[in-house]
C-alpha cells in the first residue's frame, strides 16, 4: 500500500510536468494542425535560461528563495515565449500554406538545429551541468512515505497554470480567437481575427509553459544538458496524442496518465528497463482502439 | 418487370440525432436512367454514399444484383458493379489522364504483384490489353489527345468527363453521377445530357443522377425520385414529378432558378 | 532514361528484367576487382549502396503510397540483428565454400523478420493517418530499441560484436539493383498505379475498386523487407551492431533522402541517398559543425524545394508509355 502511494505521488509529479509540455504540443496542433517537434527543445532552452539567469540575479535576490524562483521562472518563460514566437515566424510561417508533411519535416529540422547548436562547445556544450537550487526543498515523512516539497510545488504550479490556461482560452477575447482559429482558420480570418497574431500568441503561450516545465523537470533531474528535452518531449507528445491531440483537458489527462503509468511500471522490478518502450506500446494500443485519443472527437471525412 | 438491379428498402442513416436519409425505398432497373433531386441538404449525396458503401445504413437494407450489400466496403461494391463520380471532383491528381483510367481498370485484370514483378509474356499481353482498352475509352470521350497530361492540369469540363471515364473503366452495371452538371454553362450542359444518354445506350448500364439542374434531370431521366429532409416525397416520370404539388411546395416555386444550380 | 522501366513486349529477358540482370552482373564484376580499391572508399561505396536500398524501399511507403513512416531504422535494426545472429550462430558450422549461402540465408531471414514486423506496423496504418501514423511508427522504432537493449542474447546495450565480414560491393549493389527493380517495376504497372491512386485520394481509389488497406499494408511489408535486408548488409559490413545506431535520427536520415530526392521519384531518391551518404565524409574537417549544417540543409530544403532537389520530368513520361 505504501508502495502504491509513493508511486502515486511520484507519478503525479512526473505526470504534471508531462501535462505542461503536452499542452504546448496540443495548442500548436489546435491552431496549425502539425506537431511542433522543436517544442521539446524550447523546454531545454527554458532550463538553460534559468541556469544562466539564476547567478545573474543572485546579487539582487537571494537564492534559493520563493521570490528568486518566481523571478527566474518568469524571465525564463518570457525568453522562451520569445524564442517560440521567433521559431514560428522564421521557420513555420513561410510554410503556412504548404503540405503538412513539409512543415513536419521542417519542425524536425528546427529541433535538430537547436539540439546540435546547443551541443556545440561554443554554445552550451554536450556535458551535463548541475542545475542551481532555486527553491529551498525539504522532504516530508508521512509514515513511511517520502514526499519532497519539490513534488508538491510541481503539482501546485501545474494546477495553477492549468486553471490559468483554461481561463485564458475560455474567458478572454484572445482565447476565443484561438478557438475560432482552431475551428476554421479561414472563417476566423473573415470574421476579423488576426490569424498571425493569434498563432504567435499560441506559440508564445505554449513555449512559456514549456519553459516552466523545463525548470520543474530540471529541479528533479540530476542536471541539464542539450538533449534533456528529448525524452520528456516524446512522452508529452504521446500524452497529447493519448488525450486526443488538439484537446487541452485531454493533454493534461494524457500527461498525468502517462506519468503514473511510467512510475508504476518503472517501480515493478524486471519491467523497469522496459519503461521507455511501454509508454509507446500503450500509446499504440490506445490508438488502435480509439484512434482519436481519449477525449478527442473522431472526424468523418466528407465525401 | 424483372428483378431490379438496385433495391433500396427503407434505407436509413442517422448521424447522432440527425436522420440524413430516412426510410428511402427505391428501385433501379438494369439500363434505367434515374434522377435523384431535392433541395440542398436533402440527403442525395448521402444516399449515394450508402449505395457505394462509404456509409453503412443504420436501418433498412440495400440490395444490389440480389445481394445484400450490408458491411461491404466501397472497393467490394465496385467489384460487384457500382461505380461513381464525386460532387467535388476527386481525380488522382498526380497521375496522368491515362493512368487515372488505368488505375481503375486493374479490378478486371488477373495479374497482381507477382506478375508486375516477374513481367512474363502474360504480363505484357495483359498490360497491352489495358492500354488498348484505356485508349479506346479515352477516345470515345475525346480525351485521348490529353493522355499524358496531369489530371489536375485539365480544364474543369475535361476533369468532369475524365471522372466519368474513370468510373466506366471499372466496367460498372450501375453508374452514379453526383452533380455532373455543376459549374457548367448551358452549352456544356446540353453536351453533357447527350453524353449521359450516349453512355446509357453504348454501355448498356443503369445510371443514377443527382442533379440540381432541372432541365438536365427532366430532359434525360426516365424516372425521378425527390428527396426532402432525407425522406422521399415523390417518385415518378418527369411529367408526373413536375405536376406533383408536394414537389412544387418543396421547391417553393423555384423552378425559374433552375439554371443557377 | 524513359526506357528503363518500360515494359515493351519482348523476349523472356526483356525490358526491365534486362536492366536488373545487367545491374547485378555489373555489381558482381566490379566486386571481383574490389581488392584493388582503397579500403576507405570501398567502405563508403558500400555505405552508399545500403543507403540506396533503405531510401528506395522507404520511398515505396512514404513516397508512392503517401504514408508517413518514421520507423524505417526500426525495420533495419530488426533485419540487422536477425541476420547477424543467424550468421554468428551458424558460421562455425558452415564450411567456407558455403559461406555465401549462409549470408544469403541471413539476409533473407533479416528481410523476412522485418517484413513480418512491417505487417504488424502496417495494420495500425489501416486506421491511422498522417501525424498519428508518424508517431506510431516512431514509437515502434523506440520499442525495438528498448527491446534490443534488454536482450542479452544480442549483446543488450553493449552491442553485438564479431559479426563475420560477408558484405561486399557485389552483394550490396546486386541487392540495391533488386530493390530498385522491385519498387520501380511494381509501381510502374497497372497494379502499381494503385499505390499512387491511394496516395492521391483514398476515397476515390476505393470507389474505383482499389482496396486501400491492402495496398498500404503491401507497401509496408515490402518496404520493411528491404530495410531488413539493408540491416543485414550493414551488420556484416560494420561487423558491430548497437541499439543506439538505429535511433530516431537514423529514421530521419532516410526520410530526408526520400524528400531530397523527391517523393515517389526513384532516380532522384537514389541520387539523394548517395549525396547524403557522402555529405558527412565531405564535411569531415568540419566535424563540429556537421550536424548543424545538416539540420540547416533540411530546413532550407523544405523552404526552397520541398518537391525535392532531383525532380525531373522522366517519371511521368516513362509511366505513360505503360
PDB file of C-alpha atoms in Angstrom, chain C residues 75-92 94 98-115 160 163-167 171 175 224-237 241:
ATOM      1  CA  UNK C  75      12.940  -2.346 -39.590  1.00  0.00           C
ATOM      2  CA  UNK C  76      16.628  -2.061 -40.399  1.00  0.00           C
ATOM      3  CA  UNK C  77      17.510  -2.931 -36.808  1.00  0.00           C
ATOM      4  CA  UNK C  78      15.235  -5.969 -36.771  1.00  0.00           C
ATOM      5  CA  UNK C  79      16.720  -7.242 -40.021  1.00  0.00           C
ATOM      6  CA  UNK C  80      20.291  -6.473 -38.996  1.00  0.00           C
ATOM      7  CA  UNK C  81      20.059  -8.229 -35.652  1.00  0.00           C
ATOM      8  CA  UNK C  82      18.245 -11.269 -37.054  1.00  0.00           C
ATOM      9  CA  UNK C  83      20.738 -11.680 -39.885  1.00  0.00           C
ATOM     10  CA  UNK C  84      23.757 -11.141 -37.644  1.00  0.00           C
ATOM     11  CA  UNK C  85      22.505 -13.598 -35.058  1.00  0.00           C
ATOM     12  CA  UNK C  86      21.990 -16.297 -37.684  1.00  0.00           C
ATOM     13  CA  UNK C  87      25.464 -15.970 -39.138  1.00  0.00           C
ATOM     14  CA  UNK C  88      27.076 -15.729 -35.695  1.00  0.00           C
ATOM     15  CA  UNK C  89      25.393 -18.968 -34.650  1.00  0.00           C
ATOM     16  CA  UNK C  90      25.900 -20.853 -37.895  1.00  0.00           C
ATOM     17  CA  UNK C  91      29.219 -19.644 -39.283  1.00  0.00           C
ATOM     18  CA  UNK C  92      31.392 -22.045 -37.184  1.00  0.00           C
ATOM     19  CA  UNK C  94      29.413 -23.930 -42.207  1.00  0.00           C
ATOM     20  CA  UNK C  98      29.041 -22.414 -48.345  1.00  0.00           C
ATOM     21  CA  UNK C  99      29.523 -19.080 -46.556  1.00  0.00           C
ATOM     22  CA  UNK C 100      27.858 -17.090 -49.371  1.00  0.00           C
ATOM     23  CA  UNK C 101      24.795 -19.321 -49.000  1.00  0.00           C
ATOM     24  CA  UNK C 102      24.760 -18.689 -45.273  1.00  0.00           C
ATOM     25  CA  UNK C 103      24.991 -14.960 -45.904  1.00  0.00           C
ATOM     26  CA  UNK C 104      22.131 -15.122 -48.372  1.00  0.00           C
ATOM     27  CA  UNK C 105      20.065 -17.069 -45.847  1.00  0.00           C
ATOM     28  CA  UNK C 106      20.900 -14.496 -43.166  1.00  0.00           C
ATOM     29  CA  UNK C 107      19.862 -11.596 -45.389  1.00  0.00           C
ATOM     30  CA  UNK C 108      16.622 -13.281 -46.405  1.00  0.00           C
ATOM     31  CA  UNK C 109      15.891 -14.107 -42.776  1.00  0.00           C
ATOM     32  CA  UNK C 110      16.558 -10.489 -41.781  1.00  0.00           C
ATOM     33  CA  UNK C 111      14.263  -9.291 -44.546  1.00  0.00           C
ATOM     34  CA  UNK C 112      11.500 -11.726 -43.624  1.00  0.00           C
ATOM     35  CA  UNK C 113      11.553 -10.922 -39.913  1.00  0.00           C
ATOM     36  CA  UNK C 114      11.444  -7.216 -40.745  1.00  0.00           C
ATOM     37  CA  UNK C 115       8.594  -7.827 -43.196  1.00  0.00           C
ATOM     38  CA  UNK C 160      26.595  -7.287 -30.854  1.00  0.00           C
ATOM     39  CA  UNK C 163      29.813 -10.367 -36.864  1.00  0.00           C
ATOM     40  CA  UNK C 164      31.602 -12.003 -39.838  1.00  0.00           C
ATOM     41  CA  UNK C 165      32.516  -9.615 -42.656  1.00  0.00           C
ATOM     42  CA  UNK C 166      30.459 -11.020 -45.503  1.00  0.00           C
ATOM     43  CA  UNK C 167      29.214  -7.824 -47.091  1.00  0.00           C
ATOM     44  CA  UNK C 171      26.326  -8.193 -52.634  1.00  0.00           C
ATOM     45  CA  UNK C 175      20.701  -6.169 -53.762  1.00  0.00           C
ATOM     46  CA  UNK C 224      10.219  -3.343 -44.362  1.00  0.00           C
ATOM     47  CA  UNK C 225      11.627  -6.419 -46.117  1.00  0.00           C
ATOM     48  CA  UNK C 226      14.249  -4.389 -47.954  1.00  0.00           C
ATOM     49  CA  UNK C 227      15.022  -2.300 -44.890  1.00  0.00           C
ATOM     50  CA  UNK C 228      15.682  -5.610 -43.134  1.00  0.00           C
ATOM     51  CA  UNK C 229      17.970  -6.742 -45.950  1.00  0.00           C
ATOM     52  CA  UNK C 230      19.810  -3.415 -45.715  1.00  0.00           C
ATOM     53  CA  UNK C 231      20.166  -4.021 -41.986  1.00  0.00           C
ATOM     54  CA  UNK C 232      21.721  -7.419 -42.702  1.00  0.00           C
ATOM     55  CA  UNK C 233      24.196  -5.891 -45.141  1.00  0.00           C
ATOM     56  CA  UNK C 234      25.008  -3.171 -42.631  1.00  0.00           C
ATOM     57  CA  UNK C 235      25.607  -5.711 -39.855  1.00  0.00           C
ATOM     58  CA  UNK C 236      28.023  -7.768 -41.976  1.00  0.00           C
ATOM     59  CA  UNK C 237      29.737  -4.586 -43.175  1.00  0.00           C
ATOM     60  CA  UNK C 241      25.593  -3.558 -34.066  1.00  0.00           C
TER      61      UNK C 241
END
